Short mmCIF file of C-alpha atoms in Angstrom, two decimals:
data_model
loop_
_atom_site.label_atom_id
_atom_site.label_comp_id
_atom_site.label_asym_id
_atom_site.label_seq_id
_atom_site.Cartn_x
_atom_site.Cartn_y
_atom_site.Cartn_z
CA MET A 450 0.18 -0.05 0.26
CA LEU A 451 1.17 3.61 -0.81
CA ARG A 452 2.19 5.56 2.33
CA TYR A 453 4.25 8.31 3.52
CA THR A 454 7.68 7.32 4.93
CA GLY A 455 9.21 10.24 6.52
CA HIS A 456 12.13 10.41 3.48
CA PRO A 457 11.70 13.65 1.52
CA LEU A 458 12.54 11.97 -2.02
CA VAL A 459 9.89 9.01 -1.44
CA ASP A 460 7.24 11.18 0.20
CA VAL A 461 7.39 14.04 -2.51
CA GLY A 462 7.01 11.16 -4.96
CA VAL A 463 4.16 9.70 -3.16
CA ALA A 464 2.44 12.99 -2.88
CA THR A 465 2.76 13.53 -6.58
CA ILE A 466 1.25 10.16 -7.32
CA VAL A 467 -1.72 11.27 -5.09
CA ALA A 468 -2.07 14.62 -6.75
CA PHE A 469 -1.75 13.21 -9.96
CA ALA A 470 -4.65 10.43 -9.28
CA ASP A 471 -6.57 13.58 -7.80
CA LYS A 472 -6.92 11.83 -4.40
CA GLU A 473 -6.23 13.07 -0.99
CA ARG A 474 -4.42 10.38 0.56
CA PRO A 475 -1.96 7.60 -0.18
CA GLU A 476 -4.34 4.95 1.11
CA GLU A 477 -6.95 5.94 -1.82
CA VAL A 478 -4.57 5.38 -4.64
CA THR A 479 -5.56 2.25 -6.55
CA GLU A 480 -3.34 0.19 -8.89
CA ARG A 481 -5.10 1.88 -11.68
CA ASP A 482 -3.95 5.24 -10.29
CA LEU A 483 -0.43 3.90 -10.37
CA GLU A 484 -0.55 2.51 -14.05
CA ALA A 485 -1.76 6.05 -14.98
CA ILE A 486 1.22 7.79 -13.67
CA ALA A 487 3.39 5.18 -14.97
CA ASP A 488 1.99 5.57 -18.45
CA TYR A 489 2.84 9.19 -18.27
CA MET A 490 6.05 8.83 -17.07
CA ALA A 491 7.09 6.23 -19.63
CA GLU A 492 5.64 8.64 -22.45
CA ASN A 493 7.27 11.54 -21.31
CA TYR A 494 10.39 10.59 -19.55
CA VAL A 495 11.97 9.52 -22.98
CA VAL A 496 11.33 12.49 -24.84
CA ASN A 497 12.12 16.10 -24.42
CA PRO A 498 11.69 18.33 -22.78
CA LEU A 499 11.52 16.01 -19.70
CA LYS A 500 14.48 13.80 -21.08
CA SER A 501 17.01 16.60 -21.18
CA PHE A 502 15.98 17.90 -17.84
CA LEU A 503 15.97 14.62 -16.12
CA THR A 504 19.79 14.53 -16.18
CA VAL A 505 19.29 16.77 -13.06
CA ALA A 506 17.56 13.82 -11.34
CA PHE A 507 18.55 10.54 -12.79
CA PRO A 508 21.77 11.10 -14.85
CA ASN A 509 22.87 7.96 -17.19
CA SER A 510 19.56 6.55 -16.44
CA GLY A 511 17.85 4.66 -19.45
CA PHE A 512 15.80 7.56 -19.70
CA THR A 513 18.52 9.87 -20.44
CA GLN A 514 21.20 7.65 -21.58
CA PRO A 515 22.61 9.20 -25.01
CA ALA A 516 23.62 5.88 -26.07
CA TYR A 517 20.17 4.71 -26.42
CA GLU A 518 19.15 7.59 -28.82
CA LYS A 519 19.46 5.00 -31.72
CA THR A 520 17.97 2.11 -29.68
CA PRO A 521 14.72 3.26 -28.50
CA GLU A 522 13.62 -0.31 -27.52
CA ASN A 523 16.11 -0.14 -24.57
CA ARG A 524 14.52 2.82 -23.07
CA GLU A 525 11.40 0.84 -23.25
CA VAL A 526 12.94 -2.02 -21.53
CA TYR A 527 14.57 0.37 -19.08
CA SER A 528 11.04 2.25 -18.33
CA ARG A 529 9.01 -1.34 -18.00
CA LYS A 530 11.63 -2.19 -15.24
CA VAL A 531 11.74 0.75 -13.44
CA LEU A 532 8.34 1.93 -13.44
CA ARG A 533 6.18 -1.19 -13.63
CA ALA A 534 8.05 -3.35 -10.71
CA PHE A 535 5.18 -2.24 -8.48
CA ARG A 536 2.75 -4.82 -10.11
CA ALA A 537 1.89 -7.98 -8.04
CA ASP A 538 3.21 -10.27 -10.32
CA THR A 539 6.67 -8.86 -9.88
CA PRO A 540 9.16 -11.39 -8.42
CA GLN A 541 10.49 -10.53 -5.05
CA LEU A 542 13.64 -11.13 -2.70
CA ASP A 543 13.79 -11.99 0.89
CA GLU A 544 15.40 -8.59 1.43
CA ARG A 545 13.41 -5.54 2.63
CA ASP A 546 12.90 -2.29 0.96
CA VAL A 547 14.87 0.47 2.83
CA PHE A 548 12.11 2.80 2.37
CA MET A 549 8.68 1.32 3.02
CA GLY A 550 9.86 -2.14 4.45
CA LEU A 551 8.27 -3.86 1.52
CA PRO A 552 10.01 -6.83 -0.21
CA ALA A 553 12.59 -5.66 -2.56
CA ALA A 554 11.99 -6.33 -6.30
CA ALA A 555 13.64 -9.15 -7.78
CA VAL A 556 14.51 -7.20 -10.99
CA PRO A 557 17.99 -5.88 -12.19
CA PHE A 558 17.18 -2.34 -12.91
CA ASP A 559 19.12 -1.89 -16.15
CA VAL A 560 18.70 -3.06 -19.74
CA LYS A 561 21.56 -5.61 -19.77
CA ASP A 562 20.63 -7.41 -16.59
CA LEU A 563 24.07 -6.57 -15.30
CA LEU A 564 22.95 -5.14 -11.89
CA ALA A 565 22.16 -6.91 -8.75
CA PRO A 566 18.37 -7.57 -8.67
CA GLY A 567 16.52 -5.11 -6.57
CA ARG A 568 19.51 -2.97 -6.16
CA VAL A 569 19.38 0.70 -7.14
CA PHE A 570 22.17 3.39 -7.62
CA ARG A 571 22.48 7.08 -8.51
CA GLN A 572 21.02 6.85 -11.92
CA HIS A 573 17.91 5.53 -10.13
CA ILE A 574 17.92 7.58 -6.91
CA PRO A 575 19.20 11.30 -6.87
CA LEU A 576 22.29 11.71 -4.51
CA LEU A 577 23.06 8.16 -3.97
CA THR A 578 26.63 6.61 -4.68
CA GLY A 579 27.32 5.03 -8.15
CA GLU A 580 27.31 1.34 -9.00
CA GLY A 581 30.08 -0.67 -7.24
CA VAL A 582 30.59 1.81 -4.20
CA ILE A 583 30.02 0.40 -0.93
CA ASN A 584 30.61 3.31 1.23
CA PHE A 585 27.87 4.31 3.49
CA LEU A 586 25.69 1.15 2.58
CA PRO A 587 24.61 -1.75 4.77
CA TYR A 588 26.95 -4.88 4.83
CA GLY A 589 29.59 -3.83 2.44
CA GLU A 590 27.29 -4.28 -0.39
CA ALA A 591 26.79 -1.88 -3.25
CA GLY A 592 23.39 -0.43 -4.07
CA LEU A 593 20.22 -0.09 -1.87
CA PRO A 594 17.54 -2.76 -2.03
CA VAL A 595 14.30 -1.07 -3.08
CA SER A 596 10.67 -2.34 -3.69
CA GLY A 597 8.92 -1.60 -7.05
CA LEU A 598 6.48 0.74 -5.21
CA ALA A 599 9.14 2.86 -3.38
CA LEU A 600 10.89 3.12 -6.89
CA LEU A 601 7.88 4.36 -8.71
CA ALA A 602 7.34 7.03 -5.96
CA ILE A 603 11.14 8.46 -6.43
CA GLN A 604 10.67 8.28 -10.30
CA ALA A 605 7.53 10.54 -9.67
CA PHE A 606 9.65 12.79 -7.40
CA PRO A 607 10.46 15.10 -10.22
CA LEU A 608 7.17 15.82 -11.42
CA GLY A 609 6.35 17.19 -7.83
CA CYS A 610 9.40 19.59 -7.77
CA ALA A 611 9.58 22.92 -9.11
CA LYS A 612 12.39 23.63 -11.69
CA CYS A 613 14.29 26.42 -10.28
CA GLN A 614 17.61 28.19 -11.18
CA GLY A 615 18.48 24.69 -12.96
CA ARG A 616 17.72 22.45 -10.09
CA LEU A 617 14.76 20.75 -8.29
CA LEU A 618 13.00 22.22 -5.73
CA ALA A 619 11.10 19.83 -3.30
CA VAL A 620 9.12 20.50 -0.34
CA HIS A 621 8.82 17.99 2.57
CA SER A 622 6.46 18.72 5.61
CA ASP A 623 5.25 16.95 8.63
CA ASN A 624 1.83 18.12 7.23
CA PRO A 625 0.77 15.52 4.53
CA GLU A 626 -1.94 17.91 3.18
CA ILE A 627 0.74 20.88 2.78
CA MET A 628 3.34 18.65 1.36
CA ARG A 629 0.50 17.41 -1.29
CA HIS A 630 -0.48 20.96 -2.07
CA PHE A 631 3.06 21.83 -2.97
CA ALA A 632 3.32 18.53 -5.25
CA LYS A 633 0.29 19.37 -6.67
CA LYS A 634 0.96 22.79 -7.80
CA PHE A 635 4.61 21.93 -9.14
CA LEU A 636 2.92 18.88 -10.96
CA GLU A 637 0.27 21.13 -12.61
CA GLN A 638 3.02 23.79 -13.29
CA ASN A 639 5.13 21.01 -15.09
CA LYS A 640 2.49 19.54 -16.89
CA ARG A 641 1.63 23.03 -18.51
CA ALA A 642 5.21 23.56 -19.32
CA ILE A 643 5.50 20.29 -20.90
CA ASN A 644 2.67 20.83 -23.08
CA LEU A 645 3.85 24.12 -24.33
CA ALA A 646 7.37 22.87 -25.01
CA LYS A 647 6.18 20.19 -26.95
CA GLN A 648 3.76 22.53 -29.14
CA ASN A 649 6.75 24.90 -29.41
CA ASN A 650 9.30 22.12 -30.35
CA ASP A 651 11.56 23.25 -27.34
CA SER A 652 13.95 20.94 -25.95
CA LYS A 653 14.13 22.46 -22.58
CA MET A 654 11.76 22.66 -19.65
CA PRO A 655 11.15 26.44 -18.77
CA GLU A 656 11.67 27.17 -15.03
CA SER A 657 10.28 29.38 -12.54
CA HIS A 658 11.08 33.25 -12.92
CA GLN A 659 10.76 33.60 -9.19
CA LYS A 660 13.86 32.85 -6.92
CA TYR A 661 13.45 29.69 -4.51
CA ARG A 662 12.80 31.35 -1.27
CA THR A 663 10.28 33.50 -2.70
CA LEU A 664 8.58 30.81 -4.52
CA LEU A 665 8.33 28.73 -1.27
CA ILE A 666 6.65 31.40 0.62
CA GLU A 667 4.30 32.24 -2.30
CA LYS A 668 3.26 28.63 -2.62
CA LEU A 669 2.86 28.53 1.29
CA LEU A 670 0.41 31.58 1.56
CA GLU A 671 -1.43 30.11 -1.43
CA ALA A 672 -1.95 26.76 0.47
CA LEU A 673 -2.79 28.64 3.79
CA ARG A 674 -5.48 30.92 1.98
CA GLU A 675 -6.97 27.73 0.37
CA ARG A 676 -7.37 26.24 3.92
CA GLN A 677 -8.87 29.28 5.45
CA GLU A 678 -11.14 29.52 2.55
CA LYS A 679 -12.16 25.39 3.43
CA GLU A 680 -12.78 26.67 7.04
CA ARG A 681 -10.61 23.82 8.20
CA GLU A 682 -9.49 24.41 11.85
CA GLU A 683 -5.77 24.28 12.17
CA LYS A 684 -5.27 21.80 14.85
CA GLU A 685 -1.44 21.03 14.86
CA PRO A 686 1.68 23.57 13.85
CA PHE A 687 3.71 22.32 10.99
CA SER A 688 6.81 23.12 9.58
CA ILE A 689 8.36 22.68 5.79
CA THR A 690 11.52 21.66 4.63
CA ALA A 691 12.90 22.67 0.97
CA TYR A 692 15.55 20.47 -0.77
CA HIS A 693 16.99 22.35 -3.70
CA LEU A 694 19.08 19.77 -5.40
CA THR A 695 20.85 18.42 -8.36
CA ASN A 696 22.07 14.95 -9.28
CA SER A 697 24.01 16.29 -12.18
CA GLY A 698 27.00 14.30 -13.23
CA GLN A 699 28.89 17.71 -13.21
CA GLY A 700 28.48 17.96 -9.54
CA ALA A 701 25.70 16.80 -7.20
CA ASP A 702 24.69 19.07 -4.71
CA LEU A 703 22.19 19.70 -2.01
CA ALA A 704 21.04 23.04 -0.16
CA ILE A 705 18.29 22.70 2.52
CA TYR A 706 16.04 25.54 3.60
CA TYR A 707 13.86 25.03 6.59
CA LEU A 708 10.90 27.12 7.63
CA PRO A 709 9.75 26.38 11.25
CA SER A 710 6.17 26.16 12.63
CA GLN A 711 6.66 29.72 14.40
CA VAL A 712 7.27 31.25 11.23
CA ILE A 713 4.34 29.67 9.47
CA LEU A 714 2.08 30.39 12.32
CA TYR A 715 3.13 34.08 11.85
CA LEU A 716 2.36 34.11 7.96
CA ARG A 717 -0.98 32.35 8.61
CA GLU A 718 -2.08 35.10 11.24
CA MET A 719 -1.19 37.69 8.73
CA LEU A 720 -3.49 36.43 6.54
CA GLY A 721 -6.48 37.08 8.85
CA ALA A 722 -8.65 40.12 8.22
CA VAL A 723 -7.15 42.19 11.26
CA TYR A 724 -3.59 42.09 9.92
CA GLN A 725 -4.18 41.37 6.03
CA ARG A 726 -4.19 44.95 4.69
CA ALA A 727 -1.20 46.27 6.61
CA TRP A 728 0.88 43.12 5.76
CA GLU A 729 -0.03 43.34 2.09
CA ARG A 730 1.40 46.93 1.95
CA LEU A 731 4.46 45.61 3.39
CA VAL A 732 4.90 42.93 1.04
CA ALA A 733 3.87 45.01 -1.94
CA ARG A 734 6.99 47.33 -1.29
CA SER A 735 9.33 44.38 -0.99
CA TRP A 736 9.20 43.23 -4.43
CA GLU A 737 12.13 43.52 -6.54
CA LEU A 738 12.16 46.63 -9.11
CA PRO A 739 12.59 46.92 -12.56
CA VAL A 740 15.82 48.36 -13.55
CA LEU A 741 16.10 50.41 -16.85
CA LYS A 742 18.82 49.83 -19.14
CA ARG A 743 20.72 52.50 -21.30
CA GLY A 744 18.37 54.19 -23.57
CA GLN A 745 15.39 52.50 -22.06
CA LYS A 746 12.70 55.07 -20.97
CA GLU A 747 9.98 52.91 -19.91
CA THR A 748 9.76 49.26 -17.95
CA SER A 749 9.21 46.23 -20.04
CA ALA A 750 5.53 45.13 -20.16
CA ASP A 751 6.77 41.57 -19.46
CA PHE A 752 8.81 42.36 -16.31
CA ARG A 753 7.93 39.93 -13.40
CA PRO A 754 9.75 40.56 -10.26
CA ALA A 755 11.68 37.41 -9.39
CA ARG A 756 12.04 38.25 -5.58
CA ASN A 757 10.48 39.47 -2.85
CA TRP A 758 12.87 40.72 -0.11
CA LEU A 759 10.50 40.28 2.66
CA TYR A 760 10.02 36.59 1.76
CA GLU A 761 13.59 35.89 1.46
CA ASP A 762 14.60 37.70 4.65
CA LEU A 763 12.10 35.63 6.31
CA PHE A 764 14.07 32.56 5.77
CA ARG A 765 17.10 34.20 7.16
CA VAL A 766 15.03 34.88 10.34
CA ALA A 767 14.09 31.31 10.27
CA GLU A 768 17.81 30.34 10.18
CA ASP A 769 19.00 32.76 12.76
CA VAL A 770 16.58 34.19 14.75
CA ALA A 771 18.75 35.94 17.45
CA GLY A 772 20.90 37.25 14.78
CA GLN A 773 18.38 38.56 12.07
CA ALA A 774 15.24 39.55 13.89
CA GLY A 775 16.28 42.76 15.05
CA HIS A 776 17.57 43.59 11.34
CA PHE A 777 14.05 42.32 9.96
CA ILE A 778 12.31 44.40 12.39
CA ARG A 779 14.34 47.68 11.41
CA THR A 780 14.26 47.16 7.76
CA TYR A 781 10.45 46.25 7.25
CA PHE A 782 8.58 47.48 10.48
CA LEU A 783 10.69 50.79 11.22
CA ARG A 784 11.56 51.31 7.20
CA GLN A 785 15.30 51.77 7.81
CA ALA A 786 16.94 51.69 4.58
CA LEU A 787 19.80 49.04 4.29
CA ARG A 788 23.01 50.69 3.28
CA TYR A 789 24.53 48.10 1.13
CA ALA A 790 21.16 47.61 -0.85
CA GLN A 791 21.43 50.88 -2.29
CA ALA A 792 23.96 49.99 -4.69
CA ASP A 793 21.39 47.51 -6.24
CA LYS A 794 18.59 49.50 -7.98
CA SER A 795 16.44 46.55 -8.16
CA ASP A 796 16.59 46.32 -4.31
CA PRO A 797 13.79 48.33 -2.85
CA ARG A 798 15.25 48.07 0.70
CA GLY A 799 17.86 50.55 -0.43
CA ALA A 800 15.21 53.24 -0.36
CA TYR A 801 13.27 52.43 2.49
CA SER A 802 12.52 55.72 4.44
CA LEU A 803 10.78 56.25 7.70
CA ARG A 804 9.97 59.71 6.68
CA ARG A 805 8.51 58.88 3.46
CA GLU A 806 6.70 55.79 4.58
CA VAL A 807 5.47 56.34 8.18
CA ASP A 808 2.08 55.15 7.05
CA LEU A 809 3.56 51.67 6.73
CA VAL A 810 4.57 51.53 10.44
CA SER A 811 2.28 49.26 12.01
CA TRP A 812 2.36 47.83 15.78
CA LYS A 813 -0.39 45.48 14.64
CA VAL A 814 2.07 43.26 12.17
CA THR A 815 4.94 43.82 14.73
CA GLU A 816 3.22 42.15 17.89
CA PRO A 817 2.47 39.03 16.35
CA PHE A 818 6.10 38.78 14.99
CA LEU A 819 7.39 39.05 18.77
CA ARG A 820 4.98 36.66 20.09
CA ARG A 821 5.25 34.02 17.25
CA ILE A 822 8.84 34.35 16.30
CA LEU A 823 10.63 35.77 19.27
CA TYR A 824 8.49 33.99 21.84
CA MET A 825 8.57 37.15 23.77
CA GLU A 826 6.64 37.10 27.11
CA GLY A 827 3.19 38.91 26.81
CA GLU A 828 4.04 41.02 29.77
CA ARG A 829 6.90 42.49 28.26
CA ILE A 830 5.20 42.87 24.99
CA GLN A 831 2.53 44.71 26.74
CA ALA A 832 5.04 46.74 28.64
CA ILE A 833 6.56 48.04 25.41
CA ARG A 834 3.44 49.10 24.05
CA ASN A 835 2.36 50.95 27.33
CA LEU A 836 5.80 52.73 27.04
CA GLY A 837 5.20 53.51 23.43
CA ASP A 838 1.77 54.96 24.07
CA ALA A 839 3.06 57.06 27.20
CA LEU A 840 6.17 58.54 25.26
CA ALA A 841 3.67 59.50 22.21
CA GLU A 842 1.18 61.12 24.42
CA TYR A 843 4.26 63.03 26.06
CA VAL A 844 5.55 64.15 23.03
CA LYS A 845 2.31 65.30 21.48
CA GLU A 846 1.24 67.25 24.86
CA GLN A 847 4.79 68.64 25.37
CA ASN A 848 5.75 69.01 21.56
CA ASP A 849 8.87 67.66 22.68
CA ARG A 850 10.75 67.22 19.36
CA ARG A 851 14.28 67.23 20.67
CA PHE A 852 13.49 64.32 23.00
CA PHE A 853 11.59 62.52 19.95
CA GLN A 854 14.66 62.72 17.89
CA THR A 855 17.33 61.70 20.81
CA PHE A 856 15.21 58.82 21.74
CA TYR A 857 15.01 57.65 17.92
CA THR A 858 18.57 58.18 17.31
CA GLU A 859 20.61 57.83 20.33
CA GLY A 860 22.99 54.67 20.35
CA ARG A 861 24.30 54.67 23.84
CA TYR A 862 22.44 53.01 26.38
CA GLN A 863 23.22 55.58 29.29
CA TYR A 864 22.51 58.65 27.26
CA LEU A 865 19.31 57.23 26.21
CA ARG A 866 18.36 56.49 29.93
CA ASN A 867 19.11 59.79 31.00
CA ALA A 868 17.09 61.38 28.36
CA LEU A 869 14.04 59.47 29.51
CA ILE A 870 14.77 60.24 33.08
CA LYS A 871 15.26 64.13 32.30
CA ALA A 872 12.26 64.31 30.17
CA ASN A 873 10.22 62.42 32.92
CA THR A 874 11.45 64.54 35.89
CA ALA A 875 10.74 67.76 33.78
CA HIS A 876 7.14 66.47 32.91
CA VAL A 877 6.59 65.90 36.69
CA ARG A 878 7.70 69.49 37.51
CA ARG A 879 5.10 70.79 35.25
CA GLY A 880 2.52 69.22 37.71
CA ASN A 881 1.79 66.12 35.46
CA ALA A 882 1.87 62.56 36.15
CA PRO A 883 4.94 60.73 35.36
CA PHE A 884 5.08 59.16 32.04
CA LEU A 885 7.50 56.57 33.05
CA THR A 886 7.41 54.36 35.82
CA LEU A 887 10.35 52.15 37.57
CA ASP A 888 8.49 48.86 37.07
CA ASN A 889 7.62 49.84 33.44
CA TYR A 890 11.12 50.98 32.63
CA ILE A 891 12.69 47.88 34.22
CA ALA A 892 10.24 45.49 32.38
CA VAL A 893 11.25 47.15 29.11
CA PHE A 894 15.05 47.98 29.11
CA GLU A 895 16.68 46.35 32.15
CA GLU A 896 17.45 43.04 33.70
CA GLY A 897 17.75 45.01 37.20
CA GLU A 898 18.38 48.28 38.39
CA GLU A 899 21.09 50.03 36.14
CA LEU A 900 21.63 46.72 34.39
CA ALA A 901 20.76 47.23 30.53
CA ARG A 902 19.29 43.97 28.97
CA VAL A 903 21.12 42.63 26.25
CA ASP A 904 18.41 43.39 23.71
CA TRP A 905 17.74 46.94 24.87
CA ARG A 906 18.23 48.32 21.23
CA LEU A 907 15.61 45.92 20.09
CA ALA A 908 13.24 47.09 22.76
CA ARG A 909 13.90 50.62 21.97
CA ASP A 910 13.05 50.02 18.36
CA LEU A 911 9.95 48.42 19.23
CA VAL A 912 8.93 51.39 21.60
CA ILE A 913 9.60 53.53 18.54
CA ILE A 914 7.30 51.82 16.42
CA ARG A 915 4.46 51.86 18.81
CA MET A 916 5.21 55.74 19.41
CA VAL A 917 5.46 56.51 15.58
CA GLU A 918 1.98 54.60 14.78
CA GLN A 919 0.32 56.84 17.60
CA LEU A 920 2.03 60.22 16.58
CA TYR A 921 1.10 59.28 13.04
CA ALA A 922 -2.43 58.59 13.94
CA ASN A 923 -2.90 61.56 16.30
CA GLY A 924 -1.56 64.00 13.65
CA TRP A 925 1.53 65.09 15.57
CA LEU A 926 3.88 63.56 12.97
CA GLY A 927 1.76 65.38 10.11
CA ALA A 928 2.71 68.67 11.72
CA ASN A 929 6.29 67.77 12.46
CA GLN A 930 7.48 65.71 9.37
CA ASP A 931 10.96 67.20 9.75
CA ALA A 932 11.40 65.49 13.11
CA LEU A 933 11.59 62.30 11.44
CA VAL A 934 15.27 61.25 10.81
CA ASP A 935 15.93 58.51 8.43
CA GLN A 936 18.49 56.02 9.29
CA ARG A 937 20.26 53.18 7.77
CA GLU A 938 20.63 49.56 8.62
CA GLU A 939 24.47 48.99 8.77
CA SER A 940 24.69 45.19 8.91
CA GLU A 941 25.70 43.13 6.05
CA SER A 942 25.38 39.95 7.71
CA ASP A 943 22.11 39.05 5.88
CA LYS A 944 23.37 40.04 2.45
CA GLU A 945 22.49 38.23 -0.46
CA LYS A 946 25.59 35.60 -1.48
#
């Protein structure tokens, strides 16, 4: 019976078979469904555009072997052995399949019957070792024992991947429904591309115009929206792992990108009615910009941005929350321009400006980021919000432009602390209640009295976000636009390699 195994190559292949059969779960797939996808692969894997592209997945296989160009019957023999070994009448070995635990097929998976029955190598499964190599294999025997069903799933694997930057992009998840969604979307995209290439007599598979991180977030958001529309309650959080790989003979390579559940929960929350408009405005200002060539006066009509920098940077946050979260907050929520991005005219982050984009500053989308991704305690989040509200009210009432600019730009903790104390003291001397209390100040900035938190700069940035939002809403910033001073984010630690 077809099932998920936990292995990404097999599971993505299984999800592809399920999607091809238009079923929901592997258990629903029938033998007729298996025959249908085997027929499709047998027809398309031996001709372009898939034949040329499959060198990325199955180099020197019977599908791609150049020596078989003049002997198409060899391709048919290979297809039958590799794609039909799942049938009940296939002889079986006593050995068990390493993926599904089924009996290995007693079939040599080559045209000339030179390979050991049931054993597979690099030409059958991406990123395995070649024939005769015993390293990293059990019992010092070359090749892996595999069942016909597991091998069929692995052969289907490329159909459920996106072609991205010359490689396969596969998505694995602990949520089978999400994994099926990605496999289905990539399968549909590939089938359209195959048909279009055949109509145009094109020997190459077109690939996604989007960068892989952007493509992954776009497809994930699409899946999350579909689940919302179906009104399915999300009982368990999930994560996704993307595998960007090539098995090419010129050099096999694999890059792994992980998007943890907390980032996905944040994205799902941003699709809610409360956050959607503010979030979509940030996304819209993060797309790659067209760059006019010399002599060009207008943007080409067929320009399609390949990268959304907010999506790209979310992956960097996922990889290094402690190191990247502060940069993300300053760049997207506080609209600080990235200095290194200014040299690239296609990168919108180089032109971010708090003065020009103050209307994009939103505590509404910031607060879930702190809760979901930074795991910040609710009490501290509320303390930051309260302090931001109090400081915004103080600045508006006293029209204290100097304090506002000092609080926003001061980079030394002791000076920042002194500015707060002086402003608070002066406010009290005027007969007002203090806008700053010891408990609230310590909750935001200090571990103990006069001992600054290691993340005091992050806390200050968050207070500013709330202040700016409130001062914009109450009209003070509208009357004091020159009080805003644009700053640049200096770090290059998240620079695109």
